[in-house]
mmCIF file with all atom_site columns, C-alpha atoms in Angstrom:
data_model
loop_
_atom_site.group_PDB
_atom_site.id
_atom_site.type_symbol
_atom_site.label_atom_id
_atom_site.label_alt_id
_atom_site.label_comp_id
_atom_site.label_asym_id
_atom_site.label_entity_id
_atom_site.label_seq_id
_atom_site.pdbx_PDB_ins_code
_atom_site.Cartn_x
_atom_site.Cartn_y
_atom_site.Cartn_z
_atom_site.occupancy
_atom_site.B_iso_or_equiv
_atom_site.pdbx_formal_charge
_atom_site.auth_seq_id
_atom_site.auth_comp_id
_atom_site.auth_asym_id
_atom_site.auth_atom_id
_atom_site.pdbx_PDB_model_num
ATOM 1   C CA . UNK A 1 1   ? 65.996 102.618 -32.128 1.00 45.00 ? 455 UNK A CA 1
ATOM 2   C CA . UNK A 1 2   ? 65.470 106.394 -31.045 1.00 44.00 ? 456 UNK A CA 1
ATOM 3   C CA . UNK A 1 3   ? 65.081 106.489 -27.617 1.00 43.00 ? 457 UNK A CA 1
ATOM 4   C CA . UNK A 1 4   ? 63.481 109.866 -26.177 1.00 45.00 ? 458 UNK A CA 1
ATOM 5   C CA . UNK A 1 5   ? 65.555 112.935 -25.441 1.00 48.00 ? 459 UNK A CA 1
ATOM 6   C CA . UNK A 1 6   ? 65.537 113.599 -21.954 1.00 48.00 ? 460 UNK A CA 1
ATOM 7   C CA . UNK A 1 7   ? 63.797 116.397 -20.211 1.00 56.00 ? 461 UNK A CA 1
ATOM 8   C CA . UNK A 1 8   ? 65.694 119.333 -19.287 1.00 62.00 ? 462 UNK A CA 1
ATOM 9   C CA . UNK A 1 9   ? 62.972 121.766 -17.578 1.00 65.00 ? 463 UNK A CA 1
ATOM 10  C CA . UNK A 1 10  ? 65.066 124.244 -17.142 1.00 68.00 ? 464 UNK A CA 1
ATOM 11  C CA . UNK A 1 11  ? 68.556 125.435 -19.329 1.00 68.00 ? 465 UNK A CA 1
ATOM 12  C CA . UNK A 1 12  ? 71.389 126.016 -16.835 1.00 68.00 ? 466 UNK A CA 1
ATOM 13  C CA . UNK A 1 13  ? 73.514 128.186 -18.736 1.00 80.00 ? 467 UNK A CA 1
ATOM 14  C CA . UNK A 1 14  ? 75.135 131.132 -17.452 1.00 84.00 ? 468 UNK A CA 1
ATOM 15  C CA . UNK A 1 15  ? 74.107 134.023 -19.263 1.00 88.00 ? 469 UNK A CA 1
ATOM 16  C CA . UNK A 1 16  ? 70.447 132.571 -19.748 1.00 89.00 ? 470 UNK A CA 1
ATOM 17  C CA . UNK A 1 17  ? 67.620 134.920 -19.075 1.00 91.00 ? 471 UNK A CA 1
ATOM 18  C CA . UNK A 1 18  ? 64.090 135.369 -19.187 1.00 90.00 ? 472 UNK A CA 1
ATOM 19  C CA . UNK A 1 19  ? 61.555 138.368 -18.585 1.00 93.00 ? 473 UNK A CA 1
ATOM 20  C CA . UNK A 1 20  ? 58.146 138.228 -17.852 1.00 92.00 ? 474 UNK A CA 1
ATOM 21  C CA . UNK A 1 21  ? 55.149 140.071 -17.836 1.00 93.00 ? 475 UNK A CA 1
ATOM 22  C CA . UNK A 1 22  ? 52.915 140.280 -14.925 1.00 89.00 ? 476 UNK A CA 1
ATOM 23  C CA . UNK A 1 23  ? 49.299 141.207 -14.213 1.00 89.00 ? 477 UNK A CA 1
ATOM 24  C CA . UNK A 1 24  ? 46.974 141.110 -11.630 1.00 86.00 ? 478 UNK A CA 1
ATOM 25  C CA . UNK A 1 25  ? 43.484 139.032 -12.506 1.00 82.00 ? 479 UNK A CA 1
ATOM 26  C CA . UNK A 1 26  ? 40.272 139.428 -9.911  1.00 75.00 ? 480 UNK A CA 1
ATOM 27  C CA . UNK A 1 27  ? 36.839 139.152 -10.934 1.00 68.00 ? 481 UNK A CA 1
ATOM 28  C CA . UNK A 1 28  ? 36.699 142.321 -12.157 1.00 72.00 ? 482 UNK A CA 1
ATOM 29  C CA . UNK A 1 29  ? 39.332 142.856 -14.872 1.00 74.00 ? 483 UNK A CA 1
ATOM 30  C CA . UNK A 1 30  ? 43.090 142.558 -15.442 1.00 78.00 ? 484 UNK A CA 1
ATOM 31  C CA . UNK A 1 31  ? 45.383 145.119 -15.209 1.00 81.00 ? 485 UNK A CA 1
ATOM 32  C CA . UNK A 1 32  ? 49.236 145.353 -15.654 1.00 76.00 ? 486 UNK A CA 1
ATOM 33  C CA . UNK A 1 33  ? 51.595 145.223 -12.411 1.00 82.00 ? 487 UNK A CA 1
ATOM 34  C CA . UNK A 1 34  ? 55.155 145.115 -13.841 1.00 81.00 ? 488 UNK A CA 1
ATOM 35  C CA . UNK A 1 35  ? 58.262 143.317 -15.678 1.00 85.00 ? 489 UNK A CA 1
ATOM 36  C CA . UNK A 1 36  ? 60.297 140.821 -13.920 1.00 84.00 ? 490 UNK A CA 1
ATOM 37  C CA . UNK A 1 37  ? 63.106 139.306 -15.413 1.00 84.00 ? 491 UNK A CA 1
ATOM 38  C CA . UNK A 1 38  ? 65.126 135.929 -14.307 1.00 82.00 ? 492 UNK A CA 1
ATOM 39  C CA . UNK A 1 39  ? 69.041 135.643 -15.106 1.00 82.00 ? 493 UNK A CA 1
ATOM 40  C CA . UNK A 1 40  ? 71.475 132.160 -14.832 1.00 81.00 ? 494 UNK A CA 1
ATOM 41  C CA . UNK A 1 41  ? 74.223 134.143 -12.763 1.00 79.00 ? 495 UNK A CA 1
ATOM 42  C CA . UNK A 1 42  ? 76.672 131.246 -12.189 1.00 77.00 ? 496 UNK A CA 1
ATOM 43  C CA . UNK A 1 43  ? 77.050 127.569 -11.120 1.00 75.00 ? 497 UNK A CA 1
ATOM 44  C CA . UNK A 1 44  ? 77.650 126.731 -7.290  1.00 74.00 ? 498 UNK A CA 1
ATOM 45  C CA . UNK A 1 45  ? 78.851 124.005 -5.263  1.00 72.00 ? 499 UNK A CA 1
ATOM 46  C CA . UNK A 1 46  ? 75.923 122.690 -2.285  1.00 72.00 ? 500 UNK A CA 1
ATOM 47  C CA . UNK A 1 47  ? 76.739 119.273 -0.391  1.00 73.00 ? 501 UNK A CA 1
ATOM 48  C CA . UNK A 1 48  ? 79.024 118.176 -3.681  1.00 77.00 ? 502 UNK A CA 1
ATOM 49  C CA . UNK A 1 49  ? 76.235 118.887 -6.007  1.00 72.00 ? 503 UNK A CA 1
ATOM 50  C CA . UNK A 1 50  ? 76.431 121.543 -8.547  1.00 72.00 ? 504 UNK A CA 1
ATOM 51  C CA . UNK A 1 51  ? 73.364 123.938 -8.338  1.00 72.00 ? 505 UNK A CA 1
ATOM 52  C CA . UNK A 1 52  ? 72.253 126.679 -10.511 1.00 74.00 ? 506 UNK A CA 1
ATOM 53  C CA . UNK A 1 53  ? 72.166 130.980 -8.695  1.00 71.00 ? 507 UNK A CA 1
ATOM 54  C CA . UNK A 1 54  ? 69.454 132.460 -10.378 1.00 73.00 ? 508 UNK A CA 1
ATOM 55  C CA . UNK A 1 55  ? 69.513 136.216 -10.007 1.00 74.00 ? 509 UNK A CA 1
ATOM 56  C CA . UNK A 1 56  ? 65.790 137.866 -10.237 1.00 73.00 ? 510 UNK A CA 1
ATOM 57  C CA . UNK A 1 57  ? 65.088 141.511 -10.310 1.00 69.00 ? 511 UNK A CA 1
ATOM 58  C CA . UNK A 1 58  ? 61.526 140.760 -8.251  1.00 62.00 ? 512 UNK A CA 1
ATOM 59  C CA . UNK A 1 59  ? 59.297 138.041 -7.869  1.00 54.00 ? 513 UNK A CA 1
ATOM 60  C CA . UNK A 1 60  ? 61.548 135.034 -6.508  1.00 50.00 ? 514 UNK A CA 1
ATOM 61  C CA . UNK A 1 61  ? 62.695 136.754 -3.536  1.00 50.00 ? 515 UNK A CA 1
ATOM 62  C CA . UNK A 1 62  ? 65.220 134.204 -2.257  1.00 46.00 ? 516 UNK A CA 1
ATOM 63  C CA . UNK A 1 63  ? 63.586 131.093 -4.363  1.00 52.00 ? 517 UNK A CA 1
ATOM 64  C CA . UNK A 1 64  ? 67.106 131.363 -6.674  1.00 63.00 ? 518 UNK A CA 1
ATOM 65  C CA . UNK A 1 65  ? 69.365 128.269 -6.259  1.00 63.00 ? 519 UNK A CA 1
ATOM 66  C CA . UNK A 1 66  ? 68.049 125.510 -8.087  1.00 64.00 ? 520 UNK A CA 1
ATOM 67  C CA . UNK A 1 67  ? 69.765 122.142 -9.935  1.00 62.00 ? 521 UNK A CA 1
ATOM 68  C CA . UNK A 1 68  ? 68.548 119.855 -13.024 1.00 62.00 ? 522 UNK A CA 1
ATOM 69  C CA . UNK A 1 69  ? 68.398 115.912 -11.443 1.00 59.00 ? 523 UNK A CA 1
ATOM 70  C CA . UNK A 1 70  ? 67.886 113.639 -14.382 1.00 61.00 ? 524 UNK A CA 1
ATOM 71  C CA . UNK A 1 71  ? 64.254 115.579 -15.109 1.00 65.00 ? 525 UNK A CA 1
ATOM 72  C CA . UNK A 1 72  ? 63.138 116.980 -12.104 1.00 69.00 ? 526 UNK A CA 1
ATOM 73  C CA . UNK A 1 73  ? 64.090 120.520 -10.705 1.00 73.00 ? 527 UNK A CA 1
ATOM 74  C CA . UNK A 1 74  ? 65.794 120.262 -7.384  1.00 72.00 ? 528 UNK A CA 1
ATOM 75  C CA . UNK A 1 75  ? 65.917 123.240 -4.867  1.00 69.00 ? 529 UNK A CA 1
ATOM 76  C CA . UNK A 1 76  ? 68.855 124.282 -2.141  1.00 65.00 ? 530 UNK A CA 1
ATOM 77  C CA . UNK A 1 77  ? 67.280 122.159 0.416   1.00 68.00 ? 531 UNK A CA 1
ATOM 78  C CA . UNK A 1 78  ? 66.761 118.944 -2.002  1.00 70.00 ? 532 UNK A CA 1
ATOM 79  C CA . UNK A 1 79  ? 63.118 119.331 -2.549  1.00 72.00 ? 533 UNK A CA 1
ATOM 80  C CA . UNK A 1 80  ? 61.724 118.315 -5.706  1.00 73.00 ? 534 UNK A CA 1
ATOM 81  C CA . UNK A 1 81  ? 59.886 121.360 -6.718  1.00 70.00 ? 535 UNK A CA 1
ATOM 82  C CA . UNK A 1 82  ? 59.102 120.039 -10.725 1.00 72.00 ? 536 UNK A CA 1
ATOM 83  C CA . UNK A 1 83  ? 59.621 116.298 -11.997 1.00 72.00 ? 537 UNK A CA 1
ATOM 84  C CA . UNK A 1 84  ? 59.416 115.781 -16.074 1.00 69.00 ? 538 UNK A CA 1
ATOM 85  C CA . UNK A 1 85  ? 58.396 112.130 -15.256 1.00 71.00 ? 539 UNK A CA 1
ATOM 86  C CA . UNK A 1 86  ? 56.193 112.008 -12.220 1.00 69.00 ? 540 UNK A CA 1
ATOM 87  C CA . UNK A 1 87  ? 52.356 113.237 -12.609 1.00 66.00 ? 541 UNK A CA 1
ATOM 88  C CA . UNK A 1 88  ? 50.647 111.177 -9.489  1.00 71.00 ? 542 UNK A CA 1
ATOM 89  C CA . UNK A 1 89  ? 52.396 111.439 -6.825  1.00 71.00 ? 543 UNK A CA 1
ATOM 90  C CA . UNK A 1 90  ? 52.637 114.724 -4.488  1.00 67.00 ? 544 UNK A CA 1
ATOM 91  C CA . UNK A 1 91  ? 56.456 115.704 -5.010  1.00 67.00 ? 545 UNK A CA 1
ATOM 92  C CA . UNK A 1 92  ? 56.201 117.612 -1.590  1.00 68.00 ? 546 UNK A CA 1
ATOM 93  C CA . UNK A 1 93  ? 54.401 118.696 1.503   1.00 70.00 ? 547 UNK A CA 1
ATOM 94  C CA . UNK A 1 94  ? 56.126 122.273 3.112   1.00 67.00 ? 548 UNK A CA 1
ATOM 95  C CA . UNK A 1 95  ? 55.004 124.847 5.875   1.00 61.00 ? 549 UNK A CA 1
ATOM 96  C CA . UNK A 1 96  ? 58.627 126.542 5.344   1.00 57.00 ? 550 UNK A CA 1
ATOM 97  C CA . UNK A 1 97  ? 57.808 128.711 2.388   1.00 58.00 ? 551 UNK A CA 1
ATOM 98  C CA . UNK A 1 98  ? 55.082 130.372 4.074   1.00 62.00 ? 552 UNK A CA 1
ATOM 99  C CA . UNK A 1 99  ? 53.694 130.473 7.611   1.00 69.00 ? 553 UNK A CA 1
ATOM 100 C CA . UNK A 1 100 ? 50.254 129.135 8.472   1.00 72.00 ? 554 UNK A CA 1
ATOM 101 C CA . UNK A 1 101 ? 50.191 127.602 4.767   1.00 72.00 ? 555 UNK A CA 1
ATOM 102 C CA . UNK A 1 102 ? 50.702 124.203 4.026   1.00 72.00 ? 556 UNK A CA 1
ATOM 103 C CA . UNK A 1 103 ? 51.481 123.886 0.405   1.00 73.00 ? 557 UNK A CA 1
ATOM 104 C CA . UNK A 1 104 ? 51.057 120.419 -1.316  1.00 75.00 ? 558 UNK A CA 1
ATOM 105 C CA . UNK A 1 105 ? 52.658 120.295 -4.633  1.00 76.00 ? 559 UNK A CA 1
ATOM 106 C CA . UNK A 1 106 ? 52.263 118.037 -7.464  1.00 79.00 ? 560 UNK A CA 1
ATOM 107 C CA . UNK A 1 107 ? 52.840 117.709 -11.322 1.00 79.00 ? 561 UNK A CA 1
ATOM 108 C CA . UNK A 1 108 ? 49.580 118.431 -13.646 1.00 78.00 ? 562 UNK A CA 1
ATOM 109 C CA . UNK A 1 109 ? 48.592 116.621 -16.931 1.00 72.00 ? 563 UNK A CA 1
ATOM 110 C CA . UNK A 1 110 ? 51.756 116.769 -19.153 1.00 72.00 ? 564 UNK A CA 1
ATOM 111 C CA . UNK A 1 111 ? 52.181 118.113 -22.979 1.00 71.00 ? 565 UNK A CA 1
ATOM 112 C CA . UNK A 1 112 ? 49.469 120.724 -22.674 1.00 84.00 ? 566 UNK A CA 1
ATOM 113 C CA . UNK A 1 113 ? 50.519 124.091 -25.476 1.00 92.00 ? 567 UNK A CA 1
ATOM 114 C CA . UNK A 1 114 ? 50.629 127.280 -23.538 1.00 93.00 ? 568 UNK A CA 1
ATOM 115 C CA . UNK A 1 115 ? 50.112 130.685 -25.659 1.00 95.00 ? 569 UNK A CA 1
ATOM 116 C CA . UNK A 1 116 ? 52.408 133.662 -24.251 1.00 96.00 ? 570 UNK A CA 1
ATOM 117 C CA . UNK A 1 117 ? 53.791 136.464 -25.721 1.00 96.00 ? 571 UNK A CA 1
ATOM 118 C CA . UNK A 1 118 ? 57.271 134.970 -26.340 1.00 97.00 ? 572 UNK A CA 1
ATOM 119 C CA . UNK A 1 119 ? 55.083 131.831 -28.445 1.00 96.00 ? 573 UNK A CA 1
ATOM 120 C CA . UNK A 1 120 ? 53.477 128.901 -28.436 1.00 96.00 ? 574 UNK A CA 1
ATOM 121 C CA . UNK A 1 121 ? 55.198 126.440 -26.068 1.00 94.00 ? 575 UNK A CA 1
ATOM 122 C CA . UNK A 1 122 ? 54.303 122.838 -25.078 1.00 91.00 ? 576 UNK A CA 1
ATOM 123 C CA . UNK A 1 123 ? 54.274 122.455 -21.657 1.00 88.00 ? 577 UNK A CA 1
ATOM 124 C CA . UNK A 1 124 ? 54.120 120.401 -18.623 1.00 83.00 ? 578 UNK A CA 1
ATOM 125 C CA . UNK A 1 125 ? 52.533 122.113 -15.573 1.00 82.00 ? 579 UNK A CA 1
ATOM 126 C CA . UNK A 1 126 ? 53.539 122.144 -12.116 1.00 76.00 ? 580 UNK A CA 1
ATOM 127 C CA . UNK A 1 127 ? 50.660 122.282 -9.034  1.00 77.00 ? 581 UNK A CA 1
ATOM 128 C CA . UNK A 1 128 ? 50.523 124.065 -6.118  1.00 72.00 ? 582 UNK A CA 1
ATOM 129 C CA . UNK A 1 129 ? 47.707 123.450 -3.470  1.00 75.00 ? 583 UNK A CA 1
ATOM 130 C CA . UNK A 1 130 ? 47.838 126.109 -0.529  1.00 76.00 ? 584 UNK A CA 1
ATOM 131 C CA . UNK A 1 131 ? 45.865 125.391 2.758   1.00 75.00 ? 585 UNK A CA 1
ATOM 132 C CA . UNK A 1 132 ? 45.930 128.843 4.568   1.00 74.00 ? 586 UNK A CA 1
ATOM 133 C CA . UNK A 1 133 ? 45.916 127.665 8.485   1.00 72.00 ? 587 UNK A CA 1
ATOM 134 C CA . UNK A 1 134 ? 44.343 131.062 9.755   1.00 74.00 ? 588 UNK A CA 1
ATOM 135 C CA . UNK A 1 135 ? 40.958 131.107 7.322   1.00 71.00 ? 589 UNK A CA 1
ATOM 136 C CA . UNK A 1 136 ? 40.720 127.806 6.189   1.00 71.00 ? 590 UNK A CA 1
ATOM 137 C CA . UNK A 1 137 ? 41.264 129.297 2.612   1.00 72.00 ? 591 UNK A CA 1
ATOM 138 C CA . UNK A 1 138 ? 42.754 126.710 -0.423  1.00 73.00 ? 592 UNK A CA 1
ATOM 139 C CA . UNK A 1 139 ? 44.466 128.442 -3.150  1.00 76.00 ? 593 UNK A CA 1
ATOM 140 C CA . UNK A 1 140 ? 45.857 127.169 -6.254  1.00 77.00 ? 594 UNK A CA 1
ATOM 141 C CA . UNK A 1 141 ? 48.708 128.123 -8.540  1.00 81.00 ? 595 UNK A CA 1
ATOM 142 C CA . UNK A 1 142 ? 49.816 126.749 -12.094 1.00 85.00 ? 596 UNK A CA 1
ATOM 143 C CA . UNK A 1 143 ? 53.059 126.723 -13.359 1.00 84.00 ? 597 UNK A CA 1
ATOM 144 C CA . UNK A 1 144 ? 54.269 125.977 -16.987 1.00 87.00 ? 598 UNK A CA 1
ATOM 145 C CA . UNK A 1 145 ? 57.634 124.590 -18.147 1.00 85.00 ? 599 UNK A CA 1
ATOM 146 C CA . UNK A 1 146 ? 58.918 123.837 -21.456 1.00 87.00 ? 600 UNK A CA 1
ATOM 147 C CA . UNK A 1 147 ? 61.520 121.317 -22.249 1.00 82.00 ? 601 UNK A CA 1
ATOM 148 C CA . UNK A 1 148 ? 64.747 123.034 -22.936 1.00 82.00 ? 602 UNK A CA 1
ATOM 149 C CA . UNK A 1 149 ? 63.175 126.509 -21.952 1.00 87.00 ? 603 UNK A CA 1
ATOM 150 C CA . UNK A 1 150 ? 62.162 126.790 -18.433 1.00 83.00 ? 604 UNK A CA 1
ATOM 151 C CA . UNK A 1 151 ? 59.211 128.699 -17.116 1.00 86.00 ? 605 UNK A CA 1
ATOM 152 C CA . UNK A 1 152 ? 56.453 130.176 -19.500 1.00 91.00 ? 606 UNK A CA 1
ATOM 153 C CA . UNK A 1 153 ? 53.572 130.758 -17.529 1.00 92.00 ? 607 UNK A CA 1
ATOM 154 C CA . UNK A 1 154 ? 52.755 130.938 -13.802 1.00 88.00 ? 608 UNK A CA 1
ATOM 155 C CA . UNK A 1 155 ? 49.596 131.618 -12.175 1.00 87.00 ? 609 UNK A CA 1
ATOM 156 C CA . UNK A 1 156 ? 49.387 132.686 -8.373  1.00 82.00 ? 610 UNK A CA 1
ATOM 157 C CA . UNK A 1 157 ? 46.489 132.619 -6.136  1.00 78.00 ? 611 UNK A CA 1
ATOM 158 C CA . UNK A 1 158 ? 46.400 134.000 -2.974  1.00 69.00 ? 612 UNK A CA 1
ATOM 159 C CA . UNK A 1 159 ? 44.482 133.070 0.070   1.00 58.00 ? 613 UNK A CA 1
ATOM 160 C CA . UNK A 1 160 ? 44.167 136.492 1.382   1.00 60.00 ? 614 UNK A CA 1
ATOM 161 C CA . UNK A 1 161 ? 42.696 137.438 -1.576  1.00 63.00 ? 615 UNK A CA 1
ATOM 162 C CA . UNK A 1 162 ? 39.558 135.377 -3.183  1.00 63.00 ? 616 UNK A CA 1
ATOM 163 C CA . UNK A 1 163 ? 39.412 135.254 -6.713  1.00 67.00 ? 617 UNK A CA 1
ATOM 164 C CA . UNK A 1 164 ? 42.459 137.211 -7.087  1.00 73.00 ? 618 UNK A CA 1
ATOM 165 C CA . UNK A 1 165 ? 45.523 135.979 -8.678  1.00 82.00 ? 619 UNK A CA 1
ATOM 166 C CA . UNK A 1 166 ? 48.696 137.093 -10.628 1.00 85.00 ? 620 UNK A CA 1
ATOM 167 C CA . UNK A 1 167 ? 49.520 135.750 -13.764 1.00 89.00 ? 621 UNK A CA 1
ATOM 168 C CA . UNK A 1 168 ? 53.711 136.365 -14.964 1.00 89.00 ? 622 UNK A CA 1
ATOM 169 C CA . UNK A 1 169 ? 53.339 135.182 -18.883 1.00 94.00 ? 623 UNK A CA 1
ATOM 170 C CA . UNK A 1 170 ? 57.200 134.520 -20.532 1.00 95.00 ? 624 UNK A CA 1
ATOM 171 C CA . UNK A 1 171 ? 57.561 138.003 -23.004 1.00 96.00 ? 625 UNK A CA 1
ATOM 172 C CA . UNK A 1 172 ? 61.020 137.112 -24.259 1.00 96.00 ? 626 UNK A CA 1
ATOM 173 C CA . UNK A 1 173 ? 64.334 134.648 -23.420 1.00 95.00 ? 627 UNK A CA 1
ATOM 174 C CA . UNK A 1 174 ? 67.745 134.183 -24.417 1.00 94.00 ? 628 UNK A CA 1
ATOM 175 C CA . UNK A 1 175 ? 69.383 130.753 -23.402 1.00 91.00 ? 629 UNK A CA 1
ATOM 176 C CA . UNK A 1 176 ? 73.151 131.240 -23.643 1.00 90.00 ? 630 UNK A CA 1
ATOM 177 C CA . UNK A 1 177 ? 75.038 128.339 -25.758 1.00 87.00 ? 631 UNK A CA 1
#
């Protein structure tokens, strides 16, 4: 009997990388911002678990230490930020990430086939809800991970911003053996 091979959102290898293309979307048109790239620098040691340091050359900021837990993408602080299994339940509630926002985040419908640059990918996509405190504002982003690959798509809403959003779409990868 085969029995299914487990999800792995995101290689850990060192040496792994990824670069992305960004662009900013509005109402009005699209236009391109920049290149951002992500690189698996090394393993580390946090509480007796062994994490991943992600070194990125812009867009993460300090979002860069992250482990693989049986499916689901773990950060520093042991918040499930991505589960390969879970696609009901809210995985978590923070104010941390961003003051005056309250972002609720959840999985989306699973095994949906993103087009980017880099291919065709299927995909499972990550929700994030964001309640802006100060304007009442709820913004959305989308993220998109592929078994064995990691992130291929991410789209970012803003709340100071209506109907403006960035969209980073995966351009090319290399996952070290």
């Amino acid at each position: 009997q085969n029995k299914p091979e487990p999800a792995d959102p995101m290689p850990a290898t060192p040496g792994s990388w990824w670069v992305y293309d960004s662009y900013s979307i509005n109402n009005k048109d699209t236009s391109y911002l920049y290149n951002d790239s992500i690189y698996v620098m090394s393993d580390t040691l946090i509480r007796g678990k062994q994490y991943r340091h992600l070194s990125a050359s812009r867009f993460w900021g300090d979002r860069n230490i992250y482990r693989d837990s049986a499916g689901f993408i773990v950060n520093w602080n042991g918040d499930i930020i991505y589960s390969a299994t879970d696609f009901k339940d809210t995985l978590t509630r923070d104010t941390s990430l961003l003051p005056n926002i309250l972002i609720i985040s959840k999985m989306g419908q699973p095994d949906s086939v993103v087009h980017v640059p880099a291919g065709d990918f299927k995909t499972n996509s990550h929700l994030w809800e964001g309640i802006d405190y100060r304007n009442s504002r709820i913004t959305y982003s989308r993220q998109c991970y592929a078994n064995k690959l990691g992130l291929v798509y991410e789209l970012i809403g803003y709340s100071s911003i209506p109907d403006g959003f960035t969209e980073r779409v995966l351009a090319r990868y290399y996952i070290a053996p």
